[in-house]
C-alpha cells in the first residue's frame, strides 16, 4: 500500500515540474498563442487516445462493442454538458488593447486547472489500485502518468503566469493540480473503498474526458487564436497532439 501511494504521489508531483518549466520561460503574448494551442492539443489527445479508449475497453467485455460505445458516448456528452454549465460560473474575460489578453489567459488557466483537477482525482485512484494489485503494473502506470503530467503542468502554469506575472502562483497551481492524484487515491481507498469499482472509475474518466474535450474546443483554442497569430496557435495544437501521441505510444 505504501509503495503504491508513494508512486502515485511522485506521478502527481511531475505536474508541478512541468509547471516550473513553463513559468521559467516567461511567455509573452505570441508564446501564449503557442502554449494555448499546445494545452488544447494535449487535452484533446489525452481524451481521444487514452481516456475514451480505456473506458471503451473496460466496458466492452460486459456490454459488447455497441453497448460500450453508447455508454461512453453518453458519459462524454454528459461531461460536456456539465462543463458548459460550470462555465457559466466563471468570470467573463473582458479583454482590451491594454489588457494584452491577460483576462483571457486567466480564464483559460481556470478552465484548464479545473478540468485537470477533475481528471487527476480518479486517475490517482486508478494508479493506486493498480499498484496495490500488481506492483510491476503500478510502476509502469505511474511512469506513464508522470510523463503525461509534465505537459499538463505546463498547460496550467503558462497561462496563469502570463495573466498574473507570478511564478509562485503559476507553479503552485500546477503542483496543486498534480497533488489531486494522491488526494483522489487516499479518498478512494480510505473513504469510498469497495464502492469505487473499475466500471465506476472508467465511467468517471469518460465523463471527465467530455469536460476536457469541451474545455479544449471552447476555451483553450479560442484563447490561443485571440492571443497570437493563427499559425502559432495551430503549431502549438499540433505539437500538443504529437507530444501526447508519442508519450502514449511509448508507454502502452
PDB file of C-alpha atoms in Angstrom, residues 88-199:
ATOM      1  CA  UNK A  88     -21.357  29.969 -16.648  1.00  0.00           C
ATOM      2  CA  UNK A  89     -19.950  30.292 -13.112  1.00  0.00           C
ATOM      3  CA  UNK A  90     -16.556  31.548 -14.288  1.00  0.00           C
ATOM      4  CA  UNK A  91     -15.971  35.287 -14.667  1.00  0.00           C
ATOM      5  CA  UNK A  92     -16.189  36.579 -18.198  1.00  0.00           C
ATOM      6  CA  UNK A  93     -12.915  37.690 -19.808  1.00  0.00           C
ATOM      7  CA  UNK A  94     -13.004  41.416 -20.517  1.00  0.00           C
ATOM      8  CA  UNK A  95     -10.193  41.939 -22.941  1.00  0.00           C
ATOM      9  CA  UNK A  96      -8.897  45.178 -24.375  1.00  0.00           C
ATOM     10  CA  UNK A  97      -5.827  46.582 -26.026  1.00  0.00           C
ATOM     11  CA  UNK A  98      -4.275  47.491 -22.673  1.00  0.00           C
ATOM     12  CA  UNK A  99      -5.120  44.089 -21.249  1.00  0.00           C
ATOM     13  CA  UNK A 100      -2.783  42.187 -23.567  1.00  0.00           C
ATOM     14  CA  UNK A 101      -5.035  39.152 -23.380  1.00  0.00           C
ATOM     15  CA  UNK A 102      -4.362  38.553 -19.688  1.00  0.00           C
ATOM     16  CA  UNK A 103      -8.035  38.224 -18.714  1.00  0.00           C
ATOM     17  CA  UNK A 104      -8.489  35.627 -21.429  1.00  0.00           C
ATOM     18  CA  UNK A 105      -5.369  33.799 -20.246  1.00  0.00           C
ATOM     19  CA  UNK A 106      -6.644  33.814 -16.652  1.00  0.00           C
ATOM     20  CA  UNK A 107      -9.935  32.310 -17.763  1.00  0.00           C
ATOM     21  CA  UNK A 108      -8.058  29.693 -19.790  1.00  0.00           C
ATOM     22  CA  UNK A 109      -5.918  28.860 -16.757  1.00  0.00           C
ATOM     23  CA  UNK A 110      -9.001  28.430 -14.557  1.00  0.00           C
ATOM     24  CA  UNK A 111     -10.736  26.176 -17.067  1.00  0.00           C
ATOM     25  CA  UNK A 112      -7.607  24.082 -17.629  1.00  0.00           C
ATOM     26  CA  UNK A 113      -6.907  23.767 -13.915  1.00  0.00           C
ATOM     27  CA  UNK A 114     -10.465  22.683 -13.088  1.00  0.00           C
ATOM     28  CA  UNK A 115     -10.571  20.189 -15.951  1.00  0.00           C
ATOM     29  CA  UNK A 116      -7.248  18.628 -14.974  1.00  0.00           C
ATOM     30  CA  UNK A 117      -8.264  18.579 -11.312  1.00  0.00           C
ATOM     31  CA  UNK A 118     -11.359  16.584 -12.262  1.00  0.00           C
ATOM     32  CA  UNK A 119      -9.184  14.280 -14.348  1.00  0.00           C
ATOM     33  CA  UNK A 120      -6.453  13.754 -11.752  1.00  0.00           C
ATOM     34  CA  UNK A 121      -8.722  12.690  -8.884  1.00  0.00           C
ATOM     35  CA  UNK A 122      -9.972   9.443 -10.499  1.00  0.00           C
ATOM     36  CA  UNK A 123      -6.629   8.908 -12.212  1.00  0.00           C
ATOM     37  CA  UNK A 124      -4.941   8.886  -8.816  1.00  0.00           C
ATOM     38  CA  UNK A 125      -7.383   6.242  -7.598  1.00  0.00           C
ATOM     39  CA  UNK A 126      -6.687   4.066 -10.644  1.00  0.00           C
ATOM     40  CA  UNK A 127      -2.924   4.415 -10.181  1.00  0.00           C
ATOM     41  CA  UNK A 128      -3.122   3.448  -6.514  1.00  0.00           C
ATOM     42  CA  UNK A 129      -5.377   0.449  -7.121  1.00  0.00           C
ATOM     43  CA  UNK A 130      -3.128  -0.785  -9.933  1.00  0.00           C
ATOM     44  CA  UNK A 131      -0.082  -0.557  -7.666  1.00  0.00           C
ATOM     45  CA  UNK A 132      -1.784  -2.433  -4.845  1.00  0.00           C
ATOM     46  CA  UNK A 133      -2.985  -5.208  -7.170  1.00  0.00           C
ATOM     47  CA  UNK A 134       0.296  -5.583  -9.115  1.00  0.00           C
ATOM     48  CA  UNK A 135       3.411  -3.580  -8.087  1.00  0.00           C
ATOM     49  CA  UNK A 136       5.046  -4.009 -11.513  1.00  0.00           C
ATOM     50  CA  UNK A 137       1.947  -2.817 -13.350  1.00  0.00           C
ATOM     51  CA  UNK A 138       1.619   0.023 -10.850  1.00  0.00           C
ATOM     52  CA  UNK A 139       5.177   1.133 -11.552  1.00  0.00           C
ATOM     53  CA  UNK A 140       4.559   1.183 -15.312  1.00  0.00           C
ATOM     54  CA  UNK A 141       1.308   3.085 -14.899  1.00  0.00           C
ATOM     55  CA  UNK A 142       2.891   5.608 -12.527  1.00  0.00           C
ATOM     56  CA  UNK A 143       5.672   6.261 -15.028  1.00  0.00           C
ATOM     57  CA  UNK A 144       3.147   6.778 -17.801  1.00  0.00           C
ATOM     58  CA  UNK A 145       1.052   9.110 -15.664  1.00  0.00           C
ATOM     59  CA  UNK A 146       4.122  11.049 -14.540  1.00  0.00           C
ATOM     60  CA  UNK A 147       5.325  11.633 -18.089  1.00  0.00           C
ATOM     61  CA  UNK A 148       1.990  12.807 -19.392  1.00  0.00           C
ATOM     62  CA  UNK A 149       1.577  15.027 -16.325  1.00  0.00           C
ATOM     63  CA  UNK A 150       4.561  17.134 -17.434  1.00  0.00           C
ATOM     64  CA  UNK A 151       2.726  18.837 -20.327  1.00  0.00           C
ATOM     65  CA  UNK A 152      -0.387  19.052 -18.132  1.00  0.00           C
ATOM     66  CA  UNK A 153       1.564  21.163 -15.646  1.00  0.00           C
ATOM     67  CA  UNK A 154       2.786  23.399 -18.453  1.00  0.00           C
ATOM     68  CA  UNK A 155      -0.794  23.801 -19.671  1.00  0.00           C
ATOM     69  CA  UNK A 156      -1.864  25.084 -16.243  1.00  0.00           C
ATOM     70  CA  UNK A 157       1.146  27.245 -15.383  1.00  0.00           C
ATOM     71  CA  UNK A 158       1.813  29.050 -18.677  1.00  0.00           C
ATOM     72  CA  UNK A 159      -1.498  30.957 -18.944  1.00  0.00           C
ATOM     73  CA  UNK A 160      -1.582  31.637 -15.194  1.00  0.00           C
ATOM     74  CA  UNK A 161       1.923  33.106 -15.256  1.00  0.00           C
ATOM     75  CA  UNK A 162       1.037  35.233 -18.287  1.00  0.00           C
ATOM     76  CA  UNK A 163      -2.077  36.545 -16.515  1.00  0.00           C
ATOM     77  CA  UNK A 164      -0.525  37.218 -13.085  1.00  0.00           C
ATOM     78  CA  UNK A 165       3.234  37.542 -13.739  1.00  0.00           C
ATOM     79  CA  UNK A 166       3.709  35.433 -10.609  1.00  0.00           C
ATOM     80  CA  UNK A 167       5.908  32.358 -10.846  1.00  0.00           C
ATOM     81  CA  UNK A 168       4.814  31.331  -7.362  1.00  0.00           C
ATOM     82  CA  UNK A 169       1.123  31.269  -8.289  1.00  0.00           C
ATOM     83  CA  UNK A 170       1.772  29.509 -11.593  1.00  0.00           C
ATOM     84  CA  UNK A 171       3.945  26.763 -10.145  1.00  0.00           C
ATOM     85  CA  UNK A 172       1.751  26.449  -7.054  1.00  0.00           C
ATOM     86  CA  UNK A 173      -1.330  25.910  -9.203  1.00  0.00           C
ATOM     87  CA  UNK A 174       0.464  23.234 -11.219  1.00  0.00           C
ATOM     88  CA  UNK A 175       1.580  21.409  -8.058  1.00  0.00           C
ATOM     89  CA  UNK A 176      -1.933  21.673  -6.594  1.00  0.00           C
ATOM     90  CA  UNK A 177      -3.405  20.142  -9.731  1.00  0.00           C
ATOM     91  CA  UNK A 178      -0.939  17.258  -9.548  1.00  0.00           C
ATOM     92  CA  UNK A 179      -1.500  16.644  -5.832  1.00  0.00           C
ATOM     93  CA  UNK A 180      -5.127  15.911  -6.667  1.00  0.00           C
ATOM     94  CA  UNK A 181      -3.866  12.468  -7.725  1.00  0.00           C
ATOM     95  CA  UNK A 182      -2.678  11.252  -4.291  1.00  0.00           C
ATOM     96  CA  UNK A 183      -5.671  13.037  -2.739  1.00  0.00           C
ATOM     97  CA  UNK A 184      -8.018  11.117  -5.015  1.00  0.00           C
ATOM     98  CA  UNK A 185      -6.169   7.905  -4.196  1.00  0.00           C
ATOM     99  CA  UNK A 186      -6.438   8.396  -0.431  1.00  0.00           C
ATOM    100  CA  UNK A 187     -10.104   9.425  -0.587  1.00  0.00           C
ATOM    101  CA  UNK A 188     -10.935   6.482  -2.811  1.00  0.00           C
ATOM    102  CA  UNK A 189      -9.104   3.946  -0.679  1.00  0.00           C
ATOM    103  CA  UNK A 190      -9.982   5.292   2.749  1.00  0.00           C
ATOM    104  CA  UNK A 191     -13.495   6.682   2.388  1.00  0.00           C
ATOM    105  CA  UNK A 192     -15.209   5.001  -0.553  1.00  0.00           C
ATOM    106  CA  UNK A 193     -13.372   1.686  -0.703  1.00  0.00           C
ATOM    107  CA  UNK A 194     -15.446  -1.012  -2.380  1.00  0.00           C
ATOM    108  CA  UNK A 195     -17.893   1.476  -3.892  1.00  0.00           C
ATOM    109  CA  UNK A 196     -15.249   2.518  -6.429  1.00  0.00           C
ATOM    110  CA  UNK A 197     -15.457  -0.381  -8.851  1.00  0.00           C
ATOM    111  CA  UNK A 198     -13.408  -0.426 -12.088  1.00  0.00           C
ATOM    112  CA  UNK A 199     -16.636   0.172 -14.025  1.00  0.00           C
TER     113      UNK A 199
END
